[in-house]
Amino acid sequence: MNLSPHFTLEELTITDHREFDNTPNASETANLTRLADFLEQVKEAIGGKPVMVNSAFRSKAVNDAVGSSDRSQHRLGCAADIRVPGMTPDQVVKAIMAAGLPYDQLIREFDRWTHASITNDPKGNPRGQVLIIDRQGTRPY
């Protein structure tokens, strides 16, 4: 099912942990639709390059299996870990920031991917938080 011109529900719910159900409920699917719309804006900001989604929605079982916090925005369908071929995670972060997109959080994670999220509340104001997570820990960008 297409959520936007370039992103599908399947793409935003795929997991390597296929032994667990990763089906979003109605509110999580609505959040994933908002997230897909945001990823369309990211795609435009990076010049139309492919946006590869490593992980987006995670059910509680999948989230637990990957060792993530219950407070993760992935649990709500409000976050995606992405890669862009031909761009470093740092370049992706900078492009999103330069475009003035309404991100809630951007995280350059281990120089391998970029975590990008939208607000949990559709009417909420994005925090515009930018972080780095690597072996040295978590710190402001």
Coordinates of C-alpha atoms in Angstrom, one line a residue:
M1 CA 0.0 0.0 0.0
N2 CA 1.4 3.4 -1.0
L3 CA 1.6 6.0 1.8
S4 CA 3.1 8.6 -0.5
P5 CA 4.5 8.7 -4.1
H6 CA 7.8 7.0 -3.1
F7 CA 7.1 5.2 0.2
T8 CA 5.0 2.1 1.0
L9 CA 3.6 0.7 4.2
E10 CA 5.6 -2.5 3.5
E11 CA 8.8 -0.4 3.2
L12 CA 8.2 1.4 6.5
T13 CA 7.3 -1.8 8.4
I14 CA 9.8 -4.3 7.1
T15 CA 12.0 -6.0 9.7
D16 CA 14.7 -8.7 9.9
H17 CA 12.8 -10.0 12.9
R18 CA 10.1 -11.7 10.8
E19 CA 9.2 -14.0 13.7
F20 CA 7.4 -11.0 15.3
D21 CA 4.2 -9.3 14.1
N22 CA 5.1 -5.8 13.0
T23 CA 1.6 -4.6 11.9
P24 CA 0.8 -1.0 12.9
N25 CA -2.6 -0.1 14.3
A26 CA -4.7 2.8 12.8
S27 CA -2.9 5.6 14.7
E28 CA 0.5 4.2 13.9
T29 CA -0.4 3.9 10.2
A30 CA -1.6 7.5 10.3
N31 CA 1.8 8.5 11.8
L32 CA 3.6 6.4 9.1
T33 CA 1.7 8.4 6.4
R34 CA 2.9 11.6 8.0
L35 CA 6.4 10.2 8.1
A36 CA 6.2 9.1 4.4
D37 CA 5.2 12.7 3.6
F38 CA 8.2 14.0 5.5
L39 CA 10.5 11.5 3.7
E40 CA 9.2 12.9 0.4
Q41 CA 10.4 16.3 1.6
V42 CA 13.8 14.8 2.5
K43 CA 14.0 13.2 -1.0
E44 CA 13.4 16.6 -2.5
A45 CA 16.0 18.2 -0.2
I46 CA 18.7 15.8 -1.4
G47 CA 18.0 16.3 -5.0
G48 CA 15.7 13.4 -5.7
K49 CA 18.2 10.7 -4.7
P50 CA 16.9 7.4 -3.4
V51 CA 16.1 7.3 0.3
M52 CA 16.7 3.8 1.7
V53 CA 14.8 3.0 4.8
N54 CA 16.7 0.6 7.2
S55 CA 14.0 0.7 9.9
A56 CA 10.8 2.7 10.6
F57 CA 7.9 1.3 12.5
R58 CA 8.7 -1.2 15.2
S59 CA 6.1 -3.2 17.2
K60 CA 7.0 -3.7 20.9
A61 CA 8.3 -7.2 20.1
V62 CA 10.5 -5.9 17.3
N63 CA 11.7 -2.9 19.3
D64 CA 12.6 -5.2 22.2
A65 CA 14.4 -7.5 19.9
V66 CA 16.6 -4.7 18.6
G67 CA 17.3 -3.5 22.1
S68 CA 15.7 -0.1 21.7
S69 CA 13.9 2.0 24.3
D70 CA 10.1 1.8 24.7
R71 CA 10.1 5.6 24.3
S72 CA 11.6 5.3 20.8
Q73 CA 9.7 7.2 18.1
H74 CA 9.9 4.1 16.0
R75 CA 7.3 2.5 18.2
L76 CA 4.8 5.2 17.2
G77 CA 5.6 5.2 13.5
C78 CA 7.2 8.6 13.7
A79 CA 10.9 7.8 13.0
A80 CA 12.9 6.2 10.2
D81 CA 16.6 5.2 10.0
I82 CA 17.7 6.1 6.5
R83 CA 20.6 5.9 4.1
V84 CA 21.2 7.8 0.9
P85 CA 23.5 6.2 -1.6
G86 CA 26.3 8.6 -2.5
M87 CA 25.8 10.7 0.6
T88 CA 27.3 10.3 4.1
P89 CA 24.9 10.4 7.1
D90 CA 26.6 13.8 7.9
Q91 CA 25.7 15.1 4.5
V92 CA 22.1 13.9 4.9
V93 CA 21.8 15.7 8.3
K94 CA 23.2 18.9 6.8
A95 CA 20.9 18.8 3.8
I96 CA 17.8 18.3 5.9
M97 CA 18.8 21.1 8.2
A98 CA 19.6 23.4 5.3
A99 CA 16.2 22.8 3.7
G100 CA 14.5 23.9 6.9
L101 CA 12.4 20.8 7.0
P102 CA 10.1 20.3 10.1
Y103 CA 12.1 17.5 11.7
D104 CA 11.6 16.6 15.4
Q105 CA 14.9 14.9 15.7
L106 CA 17.9 14.1 13.4
I107 CA 20.6 11.7 14.7
R108 CA 23.8 10.8 12.9
E109 CA 24.2 7.3 14.2
F110 CA 27.6 5.6 14.1
D111 CA 28.3 7.3 10.8
R112 CA 26.2 4.6 9.2
W113 CA 22.7 6.0 8.9
T114 CA 20.6 9.0 9.8
H115 CA 17.7 8.8 12.2
A116 CA 15.0 11.3 11.1
S117 CA 11.7 11.8 13.0
I118 CA 8.6 13.8 13.0
T119 CA 6.6 15.0 16.0
N120 CA 4.6 12.3 17.9
D121 CA 1.6 14.6 18.0
P122 CA 0.4 15.7 14.5
K123 CA -0.4 19.1 16.0
G124 CA 2.9 19.4 17.9
N125 CA 5.8 21.6 17.2
P126 CA 9.0 19.9 16.1
R127 CA 11.9 20.1 18.6
G128 CA 14.5 20.5 15.8
Q129 CA 16.9 18.4 17.9
V130 CA 20.1 17.2 16.2
L131 CA 22.4 14.7 17.9
I132 CA 25.3 12.4 17.2
I133 CA 25.4 8.9 18.6
D134 CA 28.6 6.9 18.3
R135 CA 31.1 4.9 20.4
Q136 CA 31.8 8.1 22.4
G137 CA 28.1 8.3 23.5
T138 CA 25.3 10.7 22.7
R139 CA 26.0 14.4 22.2
P140 CA 24.7 17.5 20.5
Y141 CA 25.5 17.8 16.8

